[in-house]
XYZ file of C-alpha atoms in Angstrom:
489
model
C -39.312 -8.998 32.724
C -35.906 -7.835 32.588
C -34.427 -4.622 31.200
C -30.836 -4.227 29.992
C -29.535 -1.164 30.218
C -27.558 -0.336 26.663
C -23.924 0.215 26.681
C -22.828 4.001 26.334
C -20.454 4.371 23.481
C -17.952 6.926 23.400
C -18.887 9.546 21.323
C -16.636 12.398 20.274
C -18.059 15.597 21.433
C -18.269 18.946 19.468
C -16.059 20.803 21.983
C -13.348 18.045 21.569
C -13.183 18.375 17.680
C -10.669 21.655 17.772
C -8.056 19.614 19.890
C -8.660 16.493 17.805
C -8.086 18.676 14.518
C -4.958 20.137 16.232
C -3.467 16.702 17.009
C -4.157 15.488 13.360
C -2.465 18.606 12.236
C 0.567 18.036 14.342
C 1.044 14.695 12.929
C 0.837 15.820 9.337
C 3.447 18.435 10.430
C 5.707 15.747 11.722
C 5.250 13.401 8.951
C 6.286 16.251 6.441
C 9.943 15.751 7.877
C 10.134 12.167 5.936
C 8.648 13.103 2.735
C 11.282 13.875 0.055
C 9.139 15.966 -2.000
C 8.568 18.565 0.781
C 12.414 19.025 1.780
C 13.073 22.571 2.108
C 16.530 22.045 2.188
C 17.014 20.669 -1.233
C 18.270 23.900 -2.735
C 20.201 22.731 -5.641
C 19.546 20.219 -8.410
C 22.952 18.146 -7.101
C 20.959 17.184 -4.265
C 19.285 13.839 -4.618
C 15.521 14.350 -4.831
C 14.949 11.410 -2.510
C 16.594 12.866 0.534
C 14.245 13.924 3.318
C 14.493 17.167 5.776
C 15.283 14.382 8.466
C 18.221 13.069 6.453
C 19.551 16.572 5.817
C 19.452 17.732 9.728
C 20.638 14.579 10.792
C 24.142 14.443 8.698
C 26.036 17.339 7.112
C 28.034 15.004 4.964
C 24.656 14.061 3.177
C 24.680 17.697 1.887
C 28.195 17.996 1.317
C 28.643 14.829 -0.718
C 26.712 16.250 -3.366
C 29.221 19.093 -3.730
C 32.444 17.473 -3.677
C 33.717 18.197 -7.333
C 31.977 21.692 -6.960
C 34.265 22.736 -4.152
C 37.323 21.281 -5.709
C 36.835 23.109 -8.741
C 35.891 26.341 -6.838
C 32.258 26.518 -8.051
C 31.032 26.915 -4.561
C 32.388 27.843 -1.042
C 31.703 26.009 2.170
C 29.005 28.848 3.686
C 26.256 28.190 1.309
C 26.170 24.227 2.734
C 26.888 25.167 6.255
C 23.798 27.658 6.338
C 21.761 24.929 4.378
C 22.636 22.523 7.293
C 21.989 24.751 9.939
C 18.532 25.808 8.412
C 17.563 22.200 7.967
C 18.640 21.460 11.541
C 16.359 24.295 13.050
C 13.558 23.068 10.970
C 14.191 19.618 12.629
C 14.354 20.930 16.024
C 10.838 22.662 15.486
C 9.522 19.252 14.097
C 10.818 17.580 17.519
C 8.859 20.308 19.169
C 5.928 19.394 17.345
C 6.184 15.620 18.288
C 6.393 16.665 22.176
C 3.576 19.054 21.480
C 1.348 16.141 20.163
C 2.393 14.079 23.060
C 1.571 16.873 25.626
C -2.005 17.373 23.921
C -3.116 13.991 24.987
C -3.249 15.202 28.729
C -5.368 17.329 30.569
C -5.858 21.104 30.238
C -2.940 21.786 31.948
C -0.703 19.692 29.862
C -2.637 21.132 26.721
C -1.568 24.608 27.450
C 2.050 23.336 27.717
C 1.615 21.833 24.330
C 0.377 25.085 22.910
C 3.546 26.691 24.343
C 5.614 23.867 22.579
C 3.674 24.551 19.482
C 4.643 28.387 19.330
C 8.285 27.491 19.861
C 7.988 25.133 17.224
C 6.400 27.906 14.840
C 8.870 30.368 15.690
C 11.814 27.966 15.174
C 10.375 26.581 12.041
C 10.006 30.080 10.676
C 13.494 30.900 11.736
C 14.563 27.745 10.113
C 12.880 28.582 6.660
C 14.246 32.270 6.664
C 17.908 30.567 7.068
C 17.034 28.475 4.090
C 15.812 31.086 1.991
C 19.175 33.005 2.941
C 21.150 29.769 1.910
C 19.174 30.100 -1.668
C 20.574 33.471 -2.045
C 24.198 32.157 -1.464
C 23.554 29.372 -4.001
C 22.421 32.002 -6.324
C 25.521 34.299 -5.801
C 28.143 31.630 -5.827
C 30.804 31.965 -8.468
C 29.142 29.389 -11.084
C 25.289 29.331 -10.154
C 24.429 27.389 -13.366
C 26.539 24.433 -12.333
C 24.947 24.226 -8.953
C 21.393 24.291 -10.400
C 19.872 26.373 -7.460
C 16.085 25.668 -6.609
C 13.841 27.394 -4.478
C 11.877 24.335 -3.275
C 8.385 24.512 -2.853
C 8.916 22.966 0.539
C 10.174 26.107 2.223
C 6.925 27.721 1.307
C 4.939 24.848 2.753
C 7.075 24.637 6.037
C 6.444 28.515 6.619
C 2.721 28.061 5.860
C 2.413 25.136 8.299
C 4.236 26.908 10.724
C 2.135 30.324 10.627
C -0.901 27.960 10.607
C 0.270 26.092 13.889
C 0.955 29.477 15.400
C -2.394 30.779 14.965
C -4.531 27.659 15.493
C -2.478 27.409 18.902
C -3.396 30.790 19.731
C -7.145 30.223 19.110
C -6.919 27.157 21.177
C -5.231 28.674 24.089
C -8.020 31.501 24.259
C -10.544 28.565 24.506
C -8.663 26.620 27.205
C -7.779 29.762 29.222
C -11.279 30.111 30.154
C -11.382 26.538 31.899
C -9.928 25.967 35.708
C -6.596 24.991 35.934
C -5.628 21.605 37.523
C -3.191 21.397 40.202
C -1.005 18.859 38.691
C -0.529 17.324 35.273
C -2.347 14.318 34.521
C -2.557 12.067 31.530
C -5.096 9.213 31.172
C -4.005 5.737 31.089
C -5.014 4.617 27.906
C -2.582 7.546 26.531
C 0.269 6.669 28.848
C 0.240 3.025 27.176
C -0.081 4.645 23.599
C 2.868 6.979 23.991
C 4.767 3.958 25.404
C 4.350 2.081 22.448
C 4.511 4.796 20.173
C 8.208 4.510 19.708
C 7.920 0.970 18.673
C 5.270 1.832 16.177
C 7.156 4.408 14.481
C 10.076 1.905 14.254
C 7.609 -0.590 12.627
C 6.297 2.077 10.326
C 9.854 3.175 9.388
C 11.450 -0.424 8.673
C 8.653 -2.614 7.941
C 6.106 -0.342 5.963
C 7.898 2.792 4.513
C 10.126 0.371 2.392
C 7.202 -0.957 0.509
C 7.229 2.217 -1.431
C 10.240 0.459 -3.138
C 7.871 -2.152 -4.742
C 7.187 0.535 -7.749
C 10.545 -0.469 -8.807
C 9.152 -4.023 -10.284
C 7.108 -1.979 -12.614
C 9.722 -0.125 -14.079
C 12.586 -0.656 -16.306
C 15.060 0.851 -13.829
C 18.568 1.664 -14.269
C 20.850 2.408 -11.355
C 21.733 5.913 -11.371
C 18.874 7.167 -13.326
C 15.898 8.816 -11.382
C 12.863 6.544 -11.488
C 10.804 9.088 -12.954
C 13.344 9.131 -16.172
C 12.719 5.079 -16.444
C 10.240 3.493 -18.684
C 7.242 2.095 -17.009
C 6.674 -1.416 -18.290
C 3.881 -2.506 -16.092
C 3.865 -6.407 -15.644
C 6.928 -7.304 -18.041
C 8.970 -8.486 -15.228
C 6.192 -10.727 -13.932
C 5.908 -12.097 -17.321
C 9.713 -12.822 -17.539
C 9.831 -14.365 -14.131
C 7.324 -17.140 -15.198
C 8.030 -17.313 -18.801
C 11.568 -17.624 -19.139
C 12.902 -21.244 -18.668
C 16.052 -20.491 -17.302
C 14.788 -18.176 -14.395
C 11.945 -21.061 -13.704
C 14.998 -23.155 -13.229
C 16.834 -20.800 -10.928
C 13.836 -20.175 -8.863
C 13.081 -24.003 -8.368
C 16.543 -24.418 -7.325
C 16.459 -21.627 -4.819
C 12.947 -22.516 -3.403
C 14.307 -25.951 -2.949
C 16.945 -24.799 -0.670
C 14.420 -22.531 1.128
C 11.896 -24.618 2.015
C 14.341 -27.389 2.643
C 16.111 -25.398 5.118
C 13.062 -23.975 6.637
C 11.658 -27.584 6.782
C 14.374 -28.793 8.744
C 13.875 -25.831 11.196
C 10.352 -26.285 11.614
C 10.942 -30.091 12.263
C 13.260 -29.283 15.105
C 11.485 -26.375 16.253
C 10.877 -28.348 19.560
C 14.501 -28.292 20.402
C 14.671 -24.920 22.474
C 11.424 -26.058 24.292
C 13.179 -29.445 25.156
C 16.389 -27.868 26.264
C 14.418 -25.284 28.587
C 12.721 -28.178 30.180
C 15.663 -29.939 30.918
C 17.521 -26.802 32.003
C 14.745 -25.995 34.445
C 15.067 -29.414 36.122
C 18.992 -28.882 36.880
C 19.268 -28.697 40.700
C 22.402 -26.670 40.911
C 21.426 -22.901 40.578
C 25.041 -21.949 39.486
C 25.455 -24.798 36.991
C 21.994 -23.926 35.463
C 23.149 -19.969 35.077
C 26.367 -21.052 33.567
C 24.781 -23.461 30.780
C 22.320 -20.769 30.102
C 24.963 -17.968 29.966
C 27.141 -20.119 27.638
C 24.209 -21.220 25.087
C 23.004 -17.605 24.696
C 26.190 -15.970 24.206
C 26.462 -17.205 20.467
C 23.110 -15.413 19.823
C 25.210 -11.995 20.165
C 28.207 -13.088 18.022
C 27.807 -11.736 14.459
C 27.575 -14.381 11.536
C 30.740 -12.803 10.412
C 32.781 -14.095 13.498
C 30.954 -17.425 13.308
C 32.400 -17.788 10.147
C 36.066 -16.983 11.326
C 35.429 -19.665 14.129
C 34.386 -22.120 11.468
C 37.485 -21.319 9.453
C 39.713 -21.902 12.371
C 38.153 -25.204 12.976
C 37.506 -26.533 9.477
C 39.567 -24.910 6.986
C 42.770 -26.905 5.261
C 45.077 -25.739 8.143
C 42.388 -25.817 10.800
C 42.038 -27.565 14.049
C 40.402 -30.605 12.728
C 42.777 -31.222 10.119
C 45.735 -30.576 12.413
C 44.534 -33.128 14.927
C 43.834 -35.538 11.967
C 47.246 -35.167 10.382
C 49.206 -35.865 13.934
C 47.106 -38.666 14.648
C 48.200 -40.087 11.135
C 44.431 -40.477 9.897
C 45.003 -38.349 6.674
C 47.696 -37.498 4.474
C 46.740 -33.897 3.774
C 44.382 -31.313 4.984
C 40.951 -30.732 3.472
C 38.985 -27.752 3.441
C 35.470 -28.684 4.495
C 34.175 -24.998 3.972
C 34.569 -25.676 0.347
C 32.647 -28.883 0.249
C 29.144 -28.469 -0.998
C 27.707 -31.895 0.313
C 25.228 -32.083 3.259
C 25.126 -28.114 3.068
C 21.465 -28.311 4.536
C 22.461 -29.701 7.853
C 25.747 -27.802 8.067
C 23.764 -24.740 8.200
C 20.984 -25.937 10.423
C 23.797 -27.164 12.946
C 25.480 -23.731 12.704
C 22.022 -22.057 13.054
C 21.001 -24.493 16.049
C 24.191 -23.713 17.899
C 23.735 -19.879 17.669
C 20.175 -19.779 18.603
C 19.327 -22.691 20.897
C 19.919 -20.704 24.028
C 18.361 -17.585 22.702
C 14.911 -19.677 21.788
C 14.889 -21.373 25.180
C 14.484 -17.975 26.924
C 10.615 -17.525 26.135
C 9.945 -21.371 27.118
C 12.087 -20.539 30.553
C 9.722 -17.644 31.010
C 6.608 -19.831 30.629
C 7.928 -22.347 32.718
C 8.049 -19.854 35.646
C 4.596 -18.868 34.875
C 3.172 -22.458 35.105
C 1.085 -22.748 38.693
C 3.218 -24.673 41.126
C -0.027 -26.109 42.604
C -0.247 -28.491 39.574
C 3.309 -29.814 40.252
C 2.348 -30.255 43.820
C -0.983 -32.038 42.840
C 1.274 -34.478 40.603
C 3.853 -35.125 43.192
C 0.878 -35.928 45.771
C -0.453 -38.477 42.877
C 2.871 -40.106 42.898
C 4.115 -38.360 39.743
C 8.124 -38.634 39.280
C 10.169 -35.946 37.421
C 9.455 -37.167 34.165
C 6.184 -37.662 34.643
C 5.706 -34.169 35.867
C 7.490 -32.847 32.829
C 5.279 -34.710 30.485
C 1.752 -34.153 32.137
C 2.321 -30.629 33.646
C 5.322 -28.696 32.039
C 4.923 -29.904 28.456
C 1.233 -29.173 28.311
C 1.708 -25.517 29.858
C 4.263 -24.779 27.086
C 2.325 -26.132 24.023
C 0.510 -22.799 23.664
C 3.749 -21.023 23.474
C 5.250 -23.588 21.099
C 2.300 -23.380 18.642
C 2.557 -19.490 18.490
C 6.100 -19.571 17.738
C 5.611 -22.330 15.075
C 2.715 -20.477 13.501
C 5.093 -17.545 13.281
C 7.661 -19.853 11.842
C 5.274 -21.086 9.134
C 4.767 -17.525 8.053
C 8.330 -17.067 7.833
C 9.429 -20.278 6.010
C 10.460 -18.311 2.840
C 12.689 -15.781 5.041
C 15.724 -18.028 6.219
C 17.775 -14.875 6.721
C 20.962 -13.323 4.471
C 24.020 -13.151 7.084
C 24.499 -16.811 7.774
C 24.356 -17.988 4.097
C 26.065 -14.786 2.602
C 29.542 -15.464 4.911
C 29.350 -19.175 4.157
C 28.577 -19.160 0.283
C 31.254 -20.008 -2.068
C 31.570 -21.300 -5.730
C 31.625 -24.823 -4.194
C 28.405 -24.970 -2.185
C 26.381 -22.060 -3.969
C 23.800 -24.367 -5.801
C 23.100 -26.027 -2.414
C 23.127 -22.985 -0.206
C 21.631 -20.118 -1.791
C 18.383 -19.517 -0.202
C 15.565 -16.883 -1.369
C 16.962 -13.869 0.446
C 20.590 -14.566 -0.476
C 19.429 -15.027 -4.387
C 17.423 -11.676 -4.214
C 20.792 -9.994 -2.738
C 22.754 -11.498 -5.523
C 20.500 -10.703 -8.147
C 19.831 -6.933 -7.539
C 23.044 -5.930 -5.660
C 26.016 -8.382 -5.584
C 28.646 -8.089 -8.122
C 28.121 -11.510 -9.068
C 24.467 -10.911 -9.898
C 22.982 -9.414 -12.938
C 22.126 -6.197 -11.377
C 18.537 -6.788 -12.256
C 17.043 -4.469 -9.460
C 13.295 -4.580 -10.764
C 13.484 -8.566 -10.860
C 14.656 -8.997 -7.355
C 12.169 -6.228 -6.074
C 9.526 -8.420 -7.744
C 10.608 -11.456 -6.110
C 10.916 -9.899 -2.612
C 7.342 -8.474 -3.165
C 5.896 -12.008 -4.038
C 7.771 -13.493 -1.043
C 6.261 -10.859 1.535
C 2.842 -11.423 -0.171
C 3.244 -15.375 -0.100
C 4.523 -14.860 3.737
C 1.424 -12.947 5.005
C -0.878 -15.612 3.018
C 1.130 -18.406 4.912
C 0.377 -16.661 8.301
C -3.091 -16.216 7.653
C -3.554 -19.533 6.562
C -1.912 -21.214 9.506
C -3.888 -19.063 11.646
C -6.943 -20.589 10.230
C -5.633 -24.100 10.608
C -4.864 -23.397 14.111
C -8.324 -22.202 14.551
C -9.621 -25.147 13.212
C -7.586 -27.629 14.798
C -7.200 -26.140 18.225
C -9.706 -23.608 18.411
C -7.344 -20.860 19.362
C -5.892 -18.114 17.161
C -2.798 -15.650 17.308
C -4.449 -12.750 15.087
């Protein structure tokens, strides 16, 4: 009879709860710097209500640009704006100390005591910053024309002051608890927390640039007019959804754009094996110098912006470009032709420019995968009499297929995301009908001067695009699990 010892689960001890709550509170204080409603530096109605403390503290022009007319008219002088910026900067420095205190709180007791010290510093700086902002408010009210400046005593000042007072008191209680424990000889942080702190900056970037913008989806449910606060616009619910599917002209536009998008994405997926093939042949080169030269020359285009790429295309294919110059000198044509204004074969042209720009960069991950293949497999193949192409076919390619399928699944999930830069710089009136992909259409519809300026509709289309992309990702992941027995999620 066998007996299996049950695994012990990591349970949260009651003695750890005060520190856990302390960390949660530090995170809340840190996030408050990115919430516009809690901005303590919005001391005037002229300051945009969507501006956060972080924005005010990182750029003085963010505050000053709202008072250009007031300064020119003499309604306000420079000191109130300067004091407001200083107060916001001090509060932001306090928030930075809060972030450092959170990181230190993940260590042993010695690091936790240092975290408490940072918390006290943050509380003192935060209190000073809120007092400076209160003084700035008095300067606004004492200005020559306070009515035109619309002075506001924001709720954020009192919220920040309360948070920093609570932080100081809570840190003191934790210090009295920790001071009774033995002091470690050196600072120490558990490996799991080290890994967490290493990835934390990237998580913050993903949060700021991938998830925070999702708040803008609310514009799809309003009849938004640029320049008017969203709260003052009419809530229309699903009106733009109905307009998108019920309007014949709009449906025709969507069909045209989707045809371009799916065609270009389909060509890209059908030729997605080219970087893998290029990496295989590059790895088979005997000369190391020649290999490095080729890899460098094919990778450099990835770092060239699409504006410069268009400049290169213009120098080659415009009316007075290199191609027409050669053909004219050879007597093959009578006058030059602007090939960039030709709307024919635009899908192939855009694919060719994209391949030229990204082939070398896309091969890097395959080159790294080739280096990770066990050399003994090649030695065994050579013993069996396999030549170079046989080794490539039976060893290298099977070793690269897992990487290829992962990138293919990601490409399927991004089938509606062709990008904007390339098509924006190459677009003109002659090729618009065949080059306008979904991303470019959303840009033209919402922001470009040639579009209708319909921000709610462009927001709706972008929202549906994101939902479809996520659906495609999970669908491709399910298909991979069914066919290959492996998934990436």
